[in-house]
Amino acid sequence: MDKNTQDLLEKGESLPVMESFYTIQGEGFHKGKASYFIRIGGCDVGCHWCDVKESWDAGAHPIISTKEIVDEAIKYSDTIVVTGGEPLMWDMTLLTTGLKSKNKIIHIETSGAYKLTGNWDWICLSPKKRMNPLAEFYNVANELKVIVYNKDDLKFAEEQAKKVNSNAHLYLQPEWDNREKMMPIMVDYVKNNPKWKISLQTHKYLNIP
Ligand code: SF4
């Protein structure tokens, strides 16, 4: 990567974009809402069950100017979801400023492992055991979404719920490939611990991106 591209990335004037698409948000609080997704490349959190491992290597994705990303996104939806990868490996200030200048509602899905940048209408914090969120995320998260791969993740979920602000919506979401095994356990768990709700990856059931 040349020095000029590196500079643009550091300032958030360009970003690696793995893909972008207009679809229905499948997960969490905004499930069912038509949204335009921007999937930013780059993640070093290393979840073994990650379903977007292709996103990890930022260098494998086209570097696109932030202005171009905004100009494209605003054609599709008033709700824009920035996801990854881990989008906060990059400075999100310019992307969110650009989208806000077009009156868009902007959501982020993040592990919280990197410093928060950007101006967001909705922060979905999805903490990961391998790299815990920075403390600042617990105060600002609008929803806490914990992926449940095994029973131990329920303990992790409770630890995270103790830290997050009391207004945050709490979701447990089965890891897709383990869902048949974990769902009955999660159903019982939520019946006994009703502060949690179950989130399903409904876009996968609908066979849409
Ligand atoms: S944080 Fe997200 S993108 Fe990164 S490895 Fe974990 S599941 Fe995959």
mmCIF file of C-alpha atoms and ligand atoms in Angstrom:
data_model
loop_
_atom_site.group_PDB
_atom_site.id
_atom_site.type_symbol
_atom_site.label_atom_id
_atom_site.label_comp_id
_atom_site.label_asym_id
_atom_site.label_seq_id
_atom_site.Cartn_x
_atom_site.Cartn_y
_atom_site.Cartn_z
ATOM 1 C CA MET A 1 0.000 0.000 0.000
ATOM 2 C CA ASP A 2 1.500 3.389 -0.951
ATOM 3 C CA LYS A 3 2.047 6.191 1.546
ATOM 4 C CA ASN A 4 -0.729 8.364 0.109
ATOM 5 C CA THR A 5 -3.323 5.574 0.527
ATOM 6 C CA GLN A 6 -2.089 4.936 4.060
ATOM 7 C CA ASP A 7 -2.534 8.636 4.885
ATOM 8 C CA LEU A 8 -6.057 8.659 3.482
ATOM 9 C CA LEU A 9 -6.946 5.578 5.558
ATOM 10 C CA GLU A 10 -5.480 7.054 8.708
ATOM 11 C CA LYS A 11 -7.592 10.177 8.308
ATOM 12 C CA GLY A 12 -10.709 8.222 7.382
ATOM 13 C CA GLU A 13 -10.804 9.943 4.001
ATOM 14 C CA SER A 14 -10.831 6.503 2.422
ATOM 15 C CA LEU A 15 -11.925 3.161 3.858
ATOM 16 C CA PRO A 16 -11.574 -0.492 2.866
ATOM 17 C CA VAL A 17 -15.028 -1.661 1.828
ATOM 18 C CA MET A 18 -15.634 -5.389 1.579
ATOM 19 C CA GLU A 19 -19.190 -5.009 0.347
ATOM 20 C CA SER A 20 -22.246 -2.807 0.578
ATOM 21 C CA PHE A 21 -25.823 -3.815 -0.015
ATOM 22 C CA TYR A 22 -29.425 -2.804 0.578
ATOM 23 C CA THR A 23 -31.315 -5.403 2.567
ATOM 24 C CA ILE A 24 -33.385 -6.011 5.689
ATOM 25 C CA GLN A 25 -31.634 -5.788 9.038
ATOM 26 C CA GLY A 26 -31.918 -9.326 10.360
ATOM 27 C CA GLU A 27 -30.692 -9.001 13.929
ATOM 28 C CA GLY A 28 -31.247 -7.245 17.209
ATOM 29 C CA PHE A 29 -33.461 -4.288 18.039
ATOM 30 C CA HIS A 30 -33.870 -3.056 14.441
ATOM 31 C CA LYS A 31 -34.655 -6.456 12.997
ATOM 32 C CA GLY A 32 -36.992 -6.172 10.012
ATOM 33 C CA LYS A 33 -35.971 -2.637 9.035
ATOM 34 C CA ALA A 34 -34.840 -1.940 5.459
ATOM 35 C CA SER A 35 -31.252 -0.723 5.747
ATOM 36 C CA TYR A 36 -28.198 -0.138 3.616
ATOM 37 C CA PHE A 37 -25.184 -2.021 4.952
ATOM 38 C CA ILE A 38 -21.584 -0.950 4.525
ATOM 39 C CA ARG A 39 -19.210 -3.745 5.500
ATOM 40 C CA ILE A 40 -15.809 -2.315 6.307
ATOM 41 C CA GLY A 41 -12.773 -4.565 5.868
ATOM 42 C CA GLY A 42 -10.296 -5.312 8.652
ATOM 43 C CA CYS A 43 -10.652 -7.189 11.938
ATOM 44 C CA ASP A 44 -8.091 -8.706 14.276
ATOM 45 C CA VAL A 45 -10.442 -9.850 17.041
ATOM 46 C CA GLY A 46 -10.192 -13.418 15.770
ATOM 47 C CA CYS A 47 -13.461 -15.110 16.817
ATOM 48 C CA HIS A 48 -13.075 -18.746 15.736
ATOM 49 C CA TRP A 49 -16.736 -18.981 14.692
ATOM 50 C CA CYS A 50 -16.698 -15.709 12.717
ATOM 51 C CA ASP A 51 -18.980 -15.924 9.678
ATOM 52 C CA VAL A 52 -17.203 -13.130 7.781
ATOM 53 C CA LYS A 53 -13.582 -14.233 7.972
ATOM 54 C CA GLU A 54 -13.088 -12.794 4.471
ATOM 55 C CA SER A 55 -13.388 -9.386 6.121
ATOM 56 C CA TRP A 56 -10.321 -9.819 8.341
ATOM 57 C CA ASP A 57 -7.657 -8.785 5.849
ATOM 58 C CA ALA A 58 -8.296 -5.108 5.126
ATOM 59 C CA GLY A 59 -5.790 -5.239 2.271
ATOM 60 C CA ALA A 60 -7.981 -7.692 0.383
ATOM 61 C CA HIS A 61 -10.701 -5.098 -0.151
ATOM 62 C CA PRO A 62 -10.957 -2.046 -2.364
ATOM 63 C CA ILE A 63 -10.029 1.251 -0.729
ATOM 64 C CA ILE A 64 -12.830 3.680 -1.536
ATOM 65 C CA SER A 65 -13.021 7.384 -0.861
ATOM 66 C CA THR A 66 -15.392 8.197 1.976
ATOM 67 C CA LYS A 67 -17.214 10.709 -0.203
ATOM 68 C CA GLU A 68 -17.879 8.008 -2.781
ATOM 69 C CA ILE A 69 -19.142 5.618 -0.071
ATOM 70 C CA VAL A 70 -21.564 8.305 1.167
ATOM 71 C CA ASP A 71 -22.750 9.228 -2.351
ATOM 72 C CA GLU A 72 -23.564 5.592 -3.060
ATOM 73 C CA ALA A 73 -25.186 4.825 0.318
ATOM 74 C CA ILE A 74 -27.643 7.719 0.219
ATOM 75 C CA LYS A 75 -29.249 6.369 -2.950
ATOM 76 C CA TYR A 76 -30.778 3.429 -1.114
ATOM 77 C CA SER A 77 -32.025 4.039 2.392
ATOM 78 C CA ASP A 78 -32.460 6.493 5.223
ATOM 79 C CA THR A 79 -30.962 3.929 7.595
ATOM 80 C CA ILE A 80 -27.332 3.029 7.117
ATOM 81 C CA VAL A 81 -25.676 0.223 9.091
ATOM 82 C CA VAL A 82 -21.890 0.250 9.305
ATOM 83 C CA THR A 83 -20.533 -3.184 10.121
ATOM 84 C CA GLY A 84 -17.472 -5.309 9.518
ATOM 85 C CA GLY A 85 -15.022 -6.658 10.156
ATOM 86 C CA GLU A 86 -14.412 -4.224 12.959
ATOM 87 C CA PRO A 87 -15.249 -0.794 11.529
ATOM 88 C CA LEU A 88 -13.661 1.061 14.451
ATOM 89 C CA MET A 89 -10.212 -0.050 13.383
ATOM 90 C CA TRP A 90 -10.645 3.035 11.182
ATOM 91 C CA ASP A 91 -11.580 6.613 11.942
ATOM 92 C CA MET A 92 -15.308 6.867 11.295
ATOM 93 C CA THR A 93 -15.559 10.638 11.811
ATOM 94 C CA LEU A 94 -15.696 11.634 8.156
ATOM 95 C CA LEU A 95 -17.985 8.811 7.111
ATOM 96 C CA THR A 96 -20.564 9.651 9.761
ATOM 97 C CA THR A 97 -20.245 13.405 9.170
ATOM 98 C CA GLY A 98 -20.904 12.809 5.471
ATOM 99 C CA LEU A 99 -23.937 10.629 6.122
ATOM 100 C CA LYS A 100 -25.302 12.986 8.774
ATOM 101 C CA SER A 101 -25.014 15.912 6.336
ATOM 102 C CA LYS A 102 -27.509 13.944 4.206
ATOM 103 C CA ASN A 103 -29.800 13.412 7.208
ATOM 104 C CA LYS A 104 -29.222 9.681 7.397
ATOM 105 C CA ILE A 105 -29.763 7.603 10.519
ATOM 106 C CA ILE A 106 -26.545 5.726 11.187
ATOM 107 C CA HIS A 107 -26.057 2.519 13.130
ATOM 108 C CA ILE A 108 -22.829 0.738 13.945
ATOM 109 C CA GLU A 109 -22.179 -2.865 14.877
ATOM 110 C CA THR A 110 -18.932 -3.155 16.784
ATOM 111 C CA SER A 111 -17.034 -5.376 19.167
ATOM 112 C CA GLY A 112 -15.968 -2.235 21.026
ATOM 113 C CA ALA A 113 -12.347 -3.328 20.937
ATOM 114 C CA TYR A 114 -11.174 -0.046 19.387
ATOM 115 C CA LYS A 115 -11.640 3.598 20.289
ATOM 116 C CA LEU A 116 -15.053 4.998 19.409
ATOM 117 C CA THR A 117 -15.013 7.505 16.551
ATOM 118 C CA GLY A 118 -17.929 8.934 14.589
ATOM 119 C CA ASN A 119 -21.357 10.225 15.465
ATOM 120 C CA TRP A 120 -23.917 7.412 15.730
ATOM 121 C CA ASP A 121 -27.665 7.207 16.184
ATOM 122 C CA TRP A 122 -27.487 3.606 17.329
ATOM 123 C CA ILE A 123 -24.604 1.590 18.754
ATOM 124 C CA CYS A 124 -24.910 -2.171 18.796
ATOM 125 C CA LEU A 125 -22.151 -3.468 21.043
ATOM 126 C CA SER A 126 -21.329 -7.100 20.383
ATOM 127 C CA PRO A 127 -18.549 -7.889 22.852
ATOM 128 C CA LYS A 128 -16.092 -10.672 22.174
ATOM 129 C CA LYS A 129 -14.161 -12.738 24.716
ATOM 130 C CA ARG A 130 -10.896 -12.496 22.825
ATOM 131 C CA MET A 131 -10.783 -8.668 22.964
ATOM 132 C CA ASN A 132 -13.116 -7.128 25.505
ATOM 133 C CA PRO A 133 -14.753 -3.762 24.792
ATOM 134 C CA LEU A 134 -13.117 -0.546 25.960
ATOM 135 C CA ALA A 135 -14.883 0.895 29.009
ATOM 136 C CA GLU A 136 -16.411 3.837 27.084
ATOM 137 C CA PHE A 137 -18.698 1.535 25.073
ATOM 138 C CA TYR A 138 -20.703 0.348 28.047
ATOM 139 C CA ASN A 139 -21.990 3.897 28.659
ATOM 140 C CA VAL A 140 -23.068 4.560 25.097
ATOM 141 C CA ALA A 141 -24.311 1.208 23.786
ATOM 142 C CA ASN A 142 -27.972 1.161 22.777
ATOM 143 C CA GLU A 143 -28.008 -2.586 22.572
ATOM 144 C CA LEU A 144 -25.789 -5.354 23.843
ATOM 145 C CA LYS A 145 -25.779 -8.380 21.570
ATOM 146 C CA VAL A 146 -23.872 -11.418 22.774
ATOM 147 C CA ILE A 147 -23.266 -14.303 20.388
ATOM 148 C CA VAL A 148 -23.815 -17.643 22.096
ATOM 149 C CA TYR A 149 -21.637 -20.447 20.804
ATOM 150 C CA ASN A 150 -21.618 -22.483 24.005
ATOM 151 C CA LYS A 151 -22.940 -22.373 27.585
ATOM 152 C CA ASP A 152 -19.934 -20.449 28.813
ATOM 153 C CA ASP A 153 -21.065 -17.550 26.618
ATOM 154 C CA LEU A 154 -24.104 -17.137 28.861
ATOM 155 C CA LYS A 155 -21.750 -16.413 31.761
ATOM 156 C CA PHE A 156 -19.850 -13.974 29.599
ATOM 157 C CA ALA A 157 -23.168 -12.346 28.630
ATOM 158 C CA GLU A 158 -24.048 -11.770 32.294
ATOM 159 C CA GLU A 159 -20.645 -10.213 32.987
ATOM 160 C CA GLN A 160 -21.168 -7.868 30.057
ATOM 161 C CA ALA A 161 -24.729 -7.016 31.104
ATOM 162 C CA LYS A 162 -23.449 -5.895 34.516
ATOM 163 C CA LYS A 163 -21.197 -3.360 32.821
ATOM 164 C CA VAL A 164 -23.548 -1.908 30.240
ATOM 165 C CA ASN A 165 -25.824 1.087 30.916
ATOM 166 C CA SER A 166 -29.302 0.236 32.187
ATOM 167 C CA ASN A 167 -31.085 1.522 29.061
ATOM 168 C CA ALA A 168 -29.336 -0.882 26.724
ATOM 169 C CA HIS A 169 -31.482 -3.632 25.216
ATOM 170 C CA LEU A 170 -30.042 -7.059 25.957
ATOM 171 C CA TYR A 171 -29.892 -9.741 23.267
ATOM 172 C CA LEU A 172 -28.564 -13.272 23.121
ATOM 173 C CA GLN A 173 -28.012 -14.531 19.604
ATOM 174 C CA PRO A 174 -27.117 -18.132 18.772
ATOM 175 C CA GLU A 175 -24.019 -18.629 16.678
ATOM 176 C CA TRP A 176 -25.461 -19.786 13.361
ATOM 177 C CA ASP A 177 -23.721 -23.146 12.958
ATOM 178 C CA ASN A 178 -24.421 -24.100 16.569
ATOM 179 C CA ARG A 179 -27.978 -22.816 16.707
ATOM 180 C CA GLU A 180 -29.742 -26.200 16.801
ATOM 181 C CA LYS A 181 -27.747 -27.220 19.861
ATOM 182 C CA MET A 182 -27.890 -23.883 21.667
ATOM 183 C CA MET A 183 -31.435 -22.680 20.955
ATOM 184 C CA PRO A 184 -33.228 -24.979 23.446
ATOM 185 C CA ILE A 185 -30.724 -23.984 26.146
ATOM 186 C CA MET A 186 -31.170 -20.320 25.282
ATOM 187 C CA VAL A 187 -34.971 -20.572 25.312
ATOM 188 C CA ASP A 188 -34.859 -21.953 28.844
ATOM 189 C CA TYR A 189 -32.285 -19.376 29.846
ATOM 190 C CA VAL A 190 -34.354 -16.429 28.627
ATOM 191 C CA LYS A 191 -37.499 -17.791 30.287
ATOM 192 C CA ASN A 192 -35.568 -17.816 33.567
ATOM 193 C CA ASN A 193 -33.760 -14.524 32.882
ATOM 194 C CA PRO A 194 -36.304 -12.383 31.064
ATOM 195 C CA LYS A 195 -34.172 -9.246 30.954
ATOM 196 C CA TRP A 196 -32.670 -10.916 27.861
ATOM 197 C CA LYS A 197 -34.349 -11.307 24.486
ATOM 198 C CA ILE A 198 -33.374 -13.748 21.775
ATOM 199 C CA SER A 199 -32.063 -12.334 18.508
ATOM 200 C CA LEU A 200 -32.025 -14.573 15.453
ATOM 201 C CA GLN A 201 -30.182 -13.972 12.219
ATOM 202 C CA THR A 202 -33.468 -13.702 10.349
ATOM 203 C CA HIS A 203 -31.758 -12.587 7.130
ATOM 204 C CA LYS A 204 -30.190 -16.060 6.959
ATOM 205 C CA TYR A 205 -33.601 -17.683 7.326
ATOM 206 C CA LEU A 206 -34.881 -15.360 4.604
ATOM 207 C CA ASN A 207 -31.867 -16.174 2.448
ATOM 208 C CA ILE A 208 -31.004 -12.531 1.906
ATOM 209 C CA PRO A 209 -27.632 -10.833 2.572
HETATM 210 S S1 SF4 B 1 -15.327 -9.276 15.830
HETATM 211 FE FE1 SF4 B 1 -16.844 -9.795 14.259
HETATM 212 S S2 SF4 B 1 -15.728 -9.699 12.292
HETATM 213 FE FE2 SF4 B 1 -14.192 -9.759 13.925
HETATM 214 S S3 SF4 B 1 -13.674 -11.925 14.146
HETATM 215 FE FE3 SF4 B 1 -15.286 -11.525 15.651
HETATM 216 S S4 SF4 B 1 -17.222 -11.978 14.594
HETATM 217 FE FE4 SF4 B 1 -15.617 -11.800 13.004
#
